[in-house]
Short mmCIF file of N, CA and C in Angstrom, two decimals:
data_model
loop_
_atom_site.label_atom_id
_atom_site.label_comp_id
_atom_site.label_asym_id
_atom_site.label_seq_id
_atom_site.Cartn_x
_atom_site.Cartn_y
_atom_site.Cartn_z
N MET A 17 0.86 -1.16 0.04
CA MET A 17 0.03 0.01 -0.02
C MET A 17 0.91 1.24 0.04
N ASP A 18 0.57 2.29 -0.84
CA ASP A 18 1.35 3.44 -0.86
C ASP A 18 1.11 4.36 0.30
N ALA A 19 2.01 5.19 0.62
CA ALA A 19 1.89 6.16 1.78
C ALA A 19 0.65 7.05 1.47
N GLY A 20 -0.24 7.20 2.39
CA GLY A 20 -1.30 8.10 2.22
C GLY A 20 -2.58 7.44 1.66
N GLN A 21 -2.48 6.21 1.05
CA GLN A 21 -3.64 5.54 0.57
C GLN A 21 -4.36 4.88 1.69
N GLY A 22 -5.71 5.04 1.67
CA GLY A 22 -6.50 4.37 2.70
C GLY A 22 -6.53 5.09 4.06
N THR A 23 -5.78 6.09 4.14
CA THR A 23 -5.69 6.82 5.45
C THR A 23 -6.60 8.03 5.46
N GLY A 24 -7.08 8.46 4.29
CA GLY A 24 -7.95 9.62 4.25
C GLY A 24 -7.08 10.94 4.07
N GLU A 25 -5.79 10.76 4.00
CA GLU A 25 -4.98 11.97 3.87
C GLU A 25 -4.61 12.15 2.36
N PRO A 26 -4.62 13.42 1.95
CA PRO A 26 -4.23 13.64 0.43
C PRO A 26 -2.82 13.38 0.29
N GLN A 27 -2.50 12.91 -0.93
CA GLN A 27 -1.16 12.70 -1.32
C GLN A 27 -0.58 14.00 -1.81
N ASP A 28 0.74 14.21 -1.60
CA ASP A 28 1.38 15.41 -2.22
C ASP A 28 1.44 15.26 -3.66
N ALA A 29 0.95 16.31 -4.29
CA ALA A 29 0.97 16.33 -5.72
C ALA A 29 1.93 17.35 -6.32
N ASN A 30 2.93 17.71 -5.54
CA ASN A 30 3.90 18.69 -5.98
C ASN A 30 4.83 18.11 -7.00
N PRO A 31 4.96 18.57 -8.27
CA PRO A 31 5.70 18.00 -9.27
C PRO A 31 7.18 18.16 -8.93
N GLN A 32 7.53 19.23 -8.20
CA GLN A 32 9.00 19.44 -7.92
C GLN A 32 9.50 18.34 -6.95
N GLN A 33 8.63 18.01 -5.96
CA GLN A 33 9.05 16.95 -5.03
C GLN A 33 9.11 15.61 -5.71
N GLN A 34 8.06 15.30 -6.55
CA GLN A 34 8.03 14.08 -7.26
C GLN A 34 9.23 13.92 -8.22
N GLY A 35 9.48 15.01 -9.01
CA GLY A 35 10.64 14.98 -9.88
C GLY A 35 11.99 14.76 -9.18
N ALA A 36 12.13 15.44 -8.01
CA ALA A 36 13.34 15.29 -7.23
C ALA A 36 13.52 13.87 -6.72
N ALA A 37 12.39 13.29 -6.28
CA ALA A 37 12.40 11.93 -5.75
C ALA A 37 12.82 10.93 -6.85
N THR A 38 12.43 11.16 -8.07
CA THR A 38 12.73 10.14 -9.15
C THR A 38 14.00 10.57 -9.89
N GLY A 39 14.67 11.69 -9.49
CA GLY A 39 15.85 12.14 -10.13
C GLY A 39 15.66 12.97 -11.46
N GLN A 40 14.45 13.25 -11.67
CA GLN A 40 14.14 14.07 -12.91
C GLN A 40 14.20 15.54 -12.54
N ASP A 41 14.69 16.32 -13.45
CA ASP A 41 14.60 17.81 -13.29
C ASP A 41 13.26 18.33 -13.88
N THR A 42 12.44 18.96 -13.03
CA THR A 42 11.18 19.41 -13.47
C THR A 42 11.25 20.71 -14.11
N GLY A 43 12.36 21.50 -13.84
CA GLY A 43 12.49 22.73 -14.45
C GLY A 43 11.58 23.85 -13.87
N ASN A 44 10.95 23.65 -12.71
CA ASN A 44 10.06 24.53 -12.11
C ASN A 44 10.77 25.34 -11.00
N GLY A 45 11.77 26.04 -11.33
CA GLY A 45 12.37 26.94 -10.36
C GLY A 45 13.28 26.20 -9.33
N GLY A 46 13.84 25.08 -9.61
CA GLY A 46 14.66 24.44 -8.73
C GLY A 46 16.02 25.11 -8.55
N GLU A 47 16.78 24.64 -7.61
CA GLU A 47 18.15 25.27 -7.35
C GLU A 47 18.98 24.93 -8.55
N PRO A 48 20.15 25.53 -8.64
CA PRO A 48 21.03 25.28 -9.77
C PRO A 48 21.52 23.82 -9.92
N HIS A 49 21.56 23.09 -8.78
CA HIS A 49 22.03 21.78 -8.82
C HIS A 49 20.91 20.82 -8.97
N GLY A 50 19.77 21.19 -9.33
CA GLY A 50 18.64 20.33 -9.58
C GLY A 50 17.80 20.04 -8.33
N GLU A 51 18.18 20.67 -7.16
CA GLU A 51 17.45 20.40 -5.89
C GLU A 51 16.30 21.33 -5.85
N PRO A 52 15.12 20.86 -5.46
CA PRO A 52 13.92 21.75 -5.42
C PRO A 52 14.13 22.86 -4.34
N SER A 53 13.58 24.04 -4.65
CA SER A 53 13.63 25.12 -3.61
C SER A 53 12.50 24.95 -2.68
N THR A 54 12.58 25.38 -1.46
CA THR A 54 11.50 25.31 -0.53
C THR A 54 10.80 26.69 -0.31
N ASP A 55 9.56 26.70 -0.37
CA ASP A 55 8.74 27.91 -0.15
C ASP A 55 8.43 27.96 1.31
N TRP A 56 9.33 28.65 2.07
CA TRP A 56 9.28 28.72 3.49
C TRP A 56 7.96 29.35 4.00
N LYS A 57 7.50 30.36 3.28
CA LYS A 57 6.25 31.08 3.81
C LYS A 57 5.09 30.10 3.62
N ALA A 58 5.06 29.33 2.55
CA ALA A 58 3.92 28.31 2.40
C ALA A 58 4.01 27.27 3.50
N GLU A 59 5.30 26.86 3.82
CA GLU A 59 5.40 25.86 4.90
C GLU A 59 5.00 26.45 6.21
N ALA A 60 5.35 27.69 6.47
CA ALA A 60 4.91 28.39 7.77
C ALA A 60 3.46 28.40 7.84
N ARG A 61 2.75 28.83 6.72
CA ARG A 61 1.30 28.92 6.70
C ARG A 61 0.73 27.52 6.95
N LYS A 62 1.30 26.50 6.39
CA LYS A 62 0.74 25.15 6.54
C LYS A 62 0.88 24.72 8.02
N TRP A 63 1.98 24.97 8.65
CA TRP A 63 2.21 24.57 10.10
C TRP A 63 1.37 25.43 11.01
N GLU A 64 1.15 26.63 10.59
CA GLU A 64 0.28 27.62 11.35
C GLU A 64 -1.19 27.01 11.38
N ALA A 65 -1.60 26.63 10.22
CA ALA A 65 -2.96 26.13 10.06
C ALA A 65 -3.13 24.82 10.91
N ARG A 66 -2.10 23.97 10.83
CA ARG A 66 -2.12 22.69 11.65
C ARG A 66 -2.16 22.99 13.10
N ALA A 67 -1.39 24.00 13.56
CA ALA A 67 -1.35 24.33 14.97
C ALA A 67 -2.76 24.86 15.46
N LYS A 68 -3.40 25.65 14.56
CA LYS A 68 -4.72 26.23 14.82
C LYS A 68 -5.74 25.08 14.99
N GLN A 69 -5.64 24.14 14.07
CA GLN A 69 -6.57 22.98 14.09
C GLN A 69 -6.28 22.14 15.36
N ASN A 70 -5.09 21.97 15.76
CA ASN A 70 -4.80 21.26 16.98
C ASN A 70 -5.32 21.95 18.18
N SER A 71 -5.19 23.27 18.21
CA SER A 71 -5.65 24.08 19.26
C SER A 71 -7.22 23.90 19.43
N GLN A 72 -7.86 23.97 18.28
CA GLN A 72 -9.30 23.85 18.29
C GLN A 72 -9.75 22.45 18.76
N ALA A 73 -8.98 21.42 18.29
CA ALA A 73 -9.32 20.06 18.70
C ALA A 73 -9.08 19.85 20.24
N ALA A 74 -8.08 20.53 20.74
CA ALA A 74 -7.85 20.38 22.18
C ALA A 74 -8.90 20.98 23.04
N ALA A 75 -9.39 22.23 22.58
CA ALA A 75 -10.45 22.92 23.27
C ALA A 75 -11.76 22.02 23.16
N GLU A 76 -11.96 21.43 22.05
CA GLU A 76 -13.18 20.65 21.83
C GLU A 76 -13.10 19.38 22.75
N LEU A 77 -11.97 18.78 22.87
CA LEU A 77 -11.75 17.58 23.75
C LEU A 77 -11.97 17.99 25.15
N GLU A 78 -11.44 19.12 25.60
CA GLU A 78 -11.71 19.55 26.99
C GLU A 78 -13.11 19.79 27.29
N ARG A 79 -13.85 20.42 26.29
CA ARG A 79 -15.30 20.64 26.42
C ARG A 79 -16.11 19.29 26.48
N LEU A 80 -15.72 18.34 25.69
CA LEU A 80 -16.33 17.03 25.81
C LEU A 80 -16.08 16.36 27.06
N LYS A 81 -14.83 16.42 27.59
CA LYS A 81 -14.50 15.79 28.90
C LYS A 81 -15.35 16.43 29.99
N THR A 82 -15.48 17.75 29.92
CA THR A 82 -16.34 18.39 30.94
C THR A 82 -17.78 17.98 30.86
N GLU A 83 -18.29 17.83 29.65
CA GLU A 83 -19.68 17.51 29.50
C GLU A 83 -19.88 16.09 29.95
N ASN A 84 -18.89 15.19 29.79
CA ASN A 84 -19.06 13.76 30.13
C ASN A 84 -18.77 13.47 31.62
N MET A 85 -18.33 14.54 32.39
CA MET A 85 -18.03 14.28 33.76
C MET A 85 -19.33 14.21 34.53
N SER A 86 -19.29 13.32 35.57
CA SER A 86 -20.44 13.29 36.45
C SER A 86 -20.46 14.50 37.29
N GLU A 87 -21.57 14.70 37.91
CA GLU A 87 -21.70 15.85 38.80
C GLU A 87 -20.68 15.85 39.95
N ALA A 88 -20.37 14.58 40.49
CA ALA A 88 -19.42 14.48 41.55
C ALA A 88 -17.98 14.91 41.09
N GLU A 89 -17.68 14.59 39.88
CA GLU A 89 -16.37 14.90 39.27
C GLU A 89 -16.23 16.41 39.06
N LYS A 90 -17.36 17.03 38.58
CA LYS A 90 -17.40 18.49 38.32
C LYS A 90 -17.19 19.18 39.67
N THR A 91 -17.96 18.72 40.71
CA THR A 91 -17.86 19.31 42.04
C THR A 91 -16.50 19.14 42.64
N ALA A 92 -15.85 17.98 42.41
CA ALA A 92 -14.51 17.73 42.92
C ALA A 92 -13.51 18.71 42.21
N ARG A 93 -13.63 18.89 40.93
CA ARG A 93 -12.72 19.72 40.25
C ARG A 93 -12.90 21.19 40.73
N ARG A 94 -14.13 21.60 40.90
CA ARG A 94 -14.43 22.95 41.37
C ARG A 94 -13.85 23.14 42.80
N LEU A 95 -14.11 22.18 43.68
CA LEU A 95 -13.60 22.23 45.08
C LEU A 95 -12.03 22.31 45.07
N GLN A 96 -11.43 21.49 44.18
CA GLN A 96 -9.90 21.67 44.13
C GLN A 96 -9.48 23.01 43.78
N LYS A 97 -10.13 23.59 42.71
CA LYS A 97 -9.77 24.96 42.33
C LYS A 97 -9.95 26.00 43.39
N LEU A 98 -11.08 25.86 44.11
CA LEU A 98 -11.34 26.80 45.19
C LEU A 98 -10.43 26.67 46.40
N GLU A 99 -10.06 25.41 46.64
CA GLU A 99 -9.01 25.18 47.69
C GLU A 99 -7.62 25.80 47.38
N ALA A 100 -7.30 25.68 46.16
CA ALA A 100 -6.05 26.31 45.71
C ALA A 100 -6.09 27.82 45.87
N GLU A 101 -7.22 28.45 45.41
CA GLU A 101 -7.39 29.84 45.57
C GLU A 101 -7.34 30.23 47.03
N ASN A 102 -8.03 29.53 47.84
CA ASN A 102 -8.12 29.80 49.25
C ASN A 102 -6.68 29.69 49.91
N ALA A 103 -5.86 28.77 49.51
CA ALA A 103 -4.54 28.62 50.04
C ALA A 103 -3.66 29.87 49.60
N ALA A 104 -3.81 30.33 48.35
CA ALA A 104 -3.05 31.42 47.86
C ALA A 104 -3.45 32.66 48.69
N PHE A 105 -4.78 32.85 48.96
CA PHE A 105 -5.19 34.00 49.71
C PHE A 105 -4.64 34.02 51.14
N LYS A 106 -4.71 32.78 51.79
CA LYS A 106 -4.14 32.67 53.13
C LYS A 106 -2.71 32.92 53.15
N ALA A 107 -1.92 32.51 52.14
CA ALA A 107 -0.51 32.77 52.14
C ALA A 107 -0.21 34.24 52.03
N GLU A 108 -0.98 34.85 51.11
CA GLU A 108 -0.85 36.31 50.94
C GLU A 108 -1.16 37.06 52.19
N GLN A 109 -2.24 36.71 52.91
CA GLN A 109 -2.59 37.38 54.18
C GLN A 109 -1.51 37.12 55.20
N GLN A 110 -0.99 35.85 55.27
CA GLN A 110 0.11 35.62 56.27
C GLN A 110 1.30 36.55 55.96
N HIS A 111 1.65 36.59 54.74
CA HIS A 111 2.79 37.51 54.29
C HIS A 111 2.56 38.91 54.75
N ARG A 112 1.35 39.47 54.51
CA ARG A 112 1.08 40.82 54.98
C ARG A 112 1.17 40.99 56.45
N GLU A 113 0.66 39.97 57.17
CA GLU A 113 0.75 40.10 58.69
C GLU A 113 2.19 40.10 59.13
N TRP A 114 2.99 39.14 58.61
CA TRP A 114 4.39 39.08 59.00
C TRP A 114 5.14 40.42 58.68
N ALA A 115 4.90 40.92 57.44
CA ALA A 115 5.55 42.11 57.02
C ALA A 115 5.15 43.31 57.83
N SER A 116 3.86 43.34 58.23
CA SER A 116 3.41 44.45 59.13
C SER A 116 4.11 44.35 60.57
N GLN A 117 4.15 43.17 61.09
CA GLN A 117 4.79 42.93 62.45
C GLN A 117 6.25 43.29 62.33
N VAL A 118 6.96 42.78 61.36
CA VAL A 118 8.44 43.03 61.16
C VAL A 118 8.65 44.51 60.94
N SER A 119 7.83 45.07 60.17
CA SER A 119 7.93 46.59 59.93
C SER A 119 7.80 47.32 61.23
N LYS A 120 6.79 46.97 62.08
CA LYS A 120 6.60 47.68 63.32
C LYS A 120 7.80 47.45 64.25
N ASP A 121 8.41 46.28 64.25
CA ASP A 121 9.52 45.88 65.09
C ASP A 121 10.76 46.66 64.70
N THR A 122 11.04 46.85 63.33
CA THR A 122 12.34 47.29 62.84
C THR A 122 12.34 48.68 62.27
N GLY A 123 11.15 49.13 61.90
CA GLY A 123 11.03 50.46 61.25
C GLY A 123 11.25 50.41 59.79
N VAL A 124 11.51 49.18 59.24
CA VAL A 124 11.64 49.04 57.77
C VAL A 124 10.27 48.99 57.10
N PRO A 125 10.00 49.75 56.06
CA PRO A 125 8.68 49.73 55.39
C PRO A 125 8.28 48.28 54.98
N ALA A 126 7.05 47.94 55.24
CA ALA A 126 6.62 46.59 54.93
C ALA A 126 6.67 46.32 53.42
N ALA A 127 6.54 47.36 52.53
CA ALA A 127 6.67 47.09 51.07
C ALA A 127 7.97 46.61 50.70
N LEU A 128 9.02 46.84 51.50
CA LEU A 128 10.35 46.38 51.10
C LEU A 128 10.57 44.93 51.55
N LEU A 129 9.78 44.33 52.32
CA LEU A 129 10.04 42.97 52.79
C LEU A 129 9.29 42.03 51.85
N THR A 130 10.12 41.24 51.20
CA THR A 130 9.68 40.24 50.17
C THR A 130 9.93 38.81 50.52
N ALA A 131 10.56 38.49 51.61
CA ALA A 131 10.92 37.19 51.95
C ALA A 131 9.63 36.37 52.22
N THR A 132 9.69 35.05 52.15
CA THR A 132 8.52 34.16 52.28
C THR A 132 8.33 33.55 53.67
N SER A 133 9.24 33.68 54.50
CA SER A 133 9.12 33.07 55.84
C SER A 133 9.37 34.25 56.87
N LEU A 134 8.84 34.08 58.08
CA LEU A 134 9.06 35.15 59.13
C LEU A 134 10.52 35.36 59.46
N GLU A 135 11.24 34.25 59.65
CA GLU A 135 12.63 34.30 59.98
C GLU A 135 13.50 34.98 58.89
N SER A 136 13.21 34.62 57.64
CA SER A 136 13.97 35.24 56.50
C SER A 136 13.54 36.74 56.35
N MET A 137 12.24 37.09 56.66
CA MET A 137 11.82 38.43 56.58
C MET A 137 12.45 39.23 57.64
N GLN A 138 12.70 38.71 58.89
CA GLN A 138 13.34 39.45 59.98
C GLN A 138 14.86 39.63 59.53
N ASP A 139 15.42 38.61 58.92
CA ASP A 139 16.81 38.86 58.46
C ASP A 139 16.92 39.87 57.42
N GLN A 140 15.96 39.85 56.50
CA GLN A 140 15.97 40.83 55.46
C GLN A 140 15.78 42.27 56.00
N ALA A 141 14.87 42.42 56.99
CA ALA A 141 14.70 43.71 57.57
C ALA A 141 15.94 44.16 58.37
N LYS A 142 16.60 43.30 58.96
CA LYS A 142 17.83 43.64 59.74
C LYS A 142 18.93 44.13 58.73
N ALA A 143 19.05 43.38 57.67
CA ALA A 143 20.02 43.81 56.61
C ALA A 143 19.70 45.16 55.99
N LEU A 144 18.42 45.36 55.75
CA LEU A 144 17.99 46.66 55.10
C LEU A 144 18.21 47.79 56.14
N LYS A 145 17.93 47.62 57.38
CA LYS A 145 18.13 48.59 58.41
C LYS A 145 19.58 48.89 58.57
N THR A 146 20.42 47.92 58.53
CA THR A 146 21.91 48.14 58.69
C THR A 146 22.36 48.92 57.47
N TRP A 147 21.93 48.64 56.28
CA TRP A 147 22.28 49.33 55.07
C TRP A 147 21.83 50.75 55.15
N ALA A 148 20.63 51.00 55.48
CA ALA A 148 19.99 52.32 55.57
C ALA A 148 20.75 53.23 56.66
N ASP A 149 21.02 52.59 57.78
CA ASP A 149 21.73 53.29 58.80
C ASP A 149 23.16 53.72 58.33
N SER A 150 23.86 52.88 57.63
CA SER A 150 25.14 53.22 57.06
C SER A 150 25.12 54.31 56.04
N ARG A 151 23.97 54.59 55.49
CA ARG A 151 23.79 55.62 54.44
C ARG A 151 23.21 56.87 54.95
N THR A 152 23.00 56.94 56.28
CA THR A 152 22.41 58.17 56.91
C THR A 152 23.52 59.04 57.54
N ASN A 153 23.49 60.29 57.25
CA ASN A 153 24.56 61.18 57.78
C ASN A 153 24.00 61.76 59.17
N ALA A 154 24.83 62.57 59.80
CA ALA A 154 24.46 63.10 61.07
C ALA A 154 23.22 63.95 61.10
N GLY A 155 22.85 64.59 60.00
CA GLY A 155 21.66 65.32 59.99
C GLY A 155 20.36 64.55 59.76
N GLY A 156 20.51 63.20 59.69
CA GLY A 156 19.29 62.37 59.49
C GLY A 156 18.94 62.18 57.98
N ARG A 157 19.67 62.78 57.03
CA ARG A 157 19.44 62.62 55.67
C ARG A 157 20.09 61.44 55.13
N ILE A 158 19.53 60.75 54.17
CA ILE A 158 20.14 59.58 53.54
C ILE A 158 21.17 60.01 52.50
N ARG A 159 22.35 59.52 52.63
CA ARG A 159 23.43 59.85 51.75
C ARG A 159 23.50 58.80 50.68
N LEU A 160 23.33 59.21 49.42
CA LEU A 160 23.42 58.27 48.34
C LEU A 160 24.86 57.92 47.96
N GLY A 161 25.10 56.82 47.39
CA GLY A 161 26.47 56.39 47.12
C GLY A 161 27.09 57.27 46.00
N SER A 162 26.42 57.95 45.10
CA SER A 162 27.02 58.67 44.10
C SER A 162 27.11 60.08 44.52
N GLU A 163 26.55 60.51 45.66
CA GLU A 163 26.59 61.91 46.14
C GLU A 163 28.00 62.24 46.61
N PRO A 164 28.61 63.29 46.07
CA PRO A 164 29.94 63.65 46.54
C PRO A 164 29.90 64.21 47.92
N LYS A 165 31.01 63.95 48.66
CA LYS A 165 31.10 64.63 50.02
C LYS A 165 31.66 66.06 49.76
N PRO A 166 31.12 66.96 50.54
CA PRO A 166 31.65 68.36 50.42
C PRO A 166 33.13 68.41 50.93
N PRO A 167 33.97 69.12 50.27
CA PRO A 167 35.27 69.20 50.80
C PRO A 167 35.43 69.97 52.08
N ALA A 168 36.38 69.62 52.90
CA ALA A 168 36.56 70.25 54.14
C ALA A 168 37.01 71.72 53.89
N PRO A 169 36.67 72.61 54.70
CA PRO A 169 37.10 74.05 54.50
C PRO A 169 38.54 74.26 54.28
N SER A 170 39.39 73.56 55.05
CA SER A 170 40.82 73.76 54.84
C SER A 170 41.33 73.25 53.48
N SER A 171 40.74 72.20 53.04
CA SER A 171 41.17 71.73 51.74
C SER A 171 40.70 72.63 50.64
N LEU A 172 39.55 73.27 50.79
CA LEU A 172 39.07 74.23 49.83
C LEU A 172 40.02 75.41 49.71
N ALA A 173 40.40 75.86 50.82
CA ALA A 173 41.34 77.00 50.93
C ALA A 173 42.66 76.63 50.32
N GLN A 174 43.11 75.39 50.53
CA GLN A 174 44.40 74.96 49.91
C GLN A 174 44.25 74.86 48.44
N THR A 175 43.11 74.34 47.96
CA THR A 175 42.90 74.21 46.51
C THR A 175 42.87 75.62 45.86
N ALA A 176 42.14 76.65 46.49
CA ALA A 176 42.11 77.95 45.93
C ALA A 176 43.53 78.62 45.92
N ALA A 177 44.29 78.31 46.89
CA ALA A 177 45.62 78.83 46.98
C ALA A 177 46.48 78.30 45.87
N MET A 178 46.29 77.05 45.57
CA MET A 178 47.10 76.40 44.46
C MET A 178 46.64 77.04 43.14
N ILE A 179 45.40 77.19 42.93
CA ILE A 179 44.90 77.69 41.64
C ILE A 179 45.27 79.12 41.45
N PHE A 180 45.04 79.98 42.45
CA PHE A 180 45.18 81.36 42.29
C PHE A 180 46.59 81.79 42.72
N GLY A 181 47.42 80.99 43.27
CA GLY A 181 48.72 81.37 43.75
C GLY A 181 48.79 82.24 44.91
N THR A 182 47.73 82.22 45.76
CA THR A 182 47.73 83.07 46.87
C THR A 182 47.96 82.20 48.14
N LYS A 183 48.42 83.00 49.16
CA LYS A 183 48.56 82.12 50.42
C LYS A 183 47.69 82.69 51.52
#
């Protein structure tokens, strides 16, 4: 039996491919060495159409599975989904509570605390507080790393003396 016969699939009727398979030059735009050229755009369109069909088939299969489920199976699936949502909400609430408590204890804003456990959140707050304290000058202002320090008055006078030649 030939490939494609009896399967319901159409056979390729491309004369370039058939000619190349038999060693004959079809003269229909082949490469200089007698090899057929590939129309990549047509190939891309073909695979895009197949992907779309597969996507539609998968959606239809899911719809049929849902229709064929018993009420108990539908309820179990819905319950599982709701339990997962509930767990996510509880975890988010727990994170907010921990962040609020650690923020109150350390003075670090809760929005900066991203750790997932209380202990690691406390460690994170401690590290952030140490960093912020090292960046704060005597006046209570935060000193940025790229901000230049003002020169001491004596060094300014020395620099002016060197530039202008005065003493």
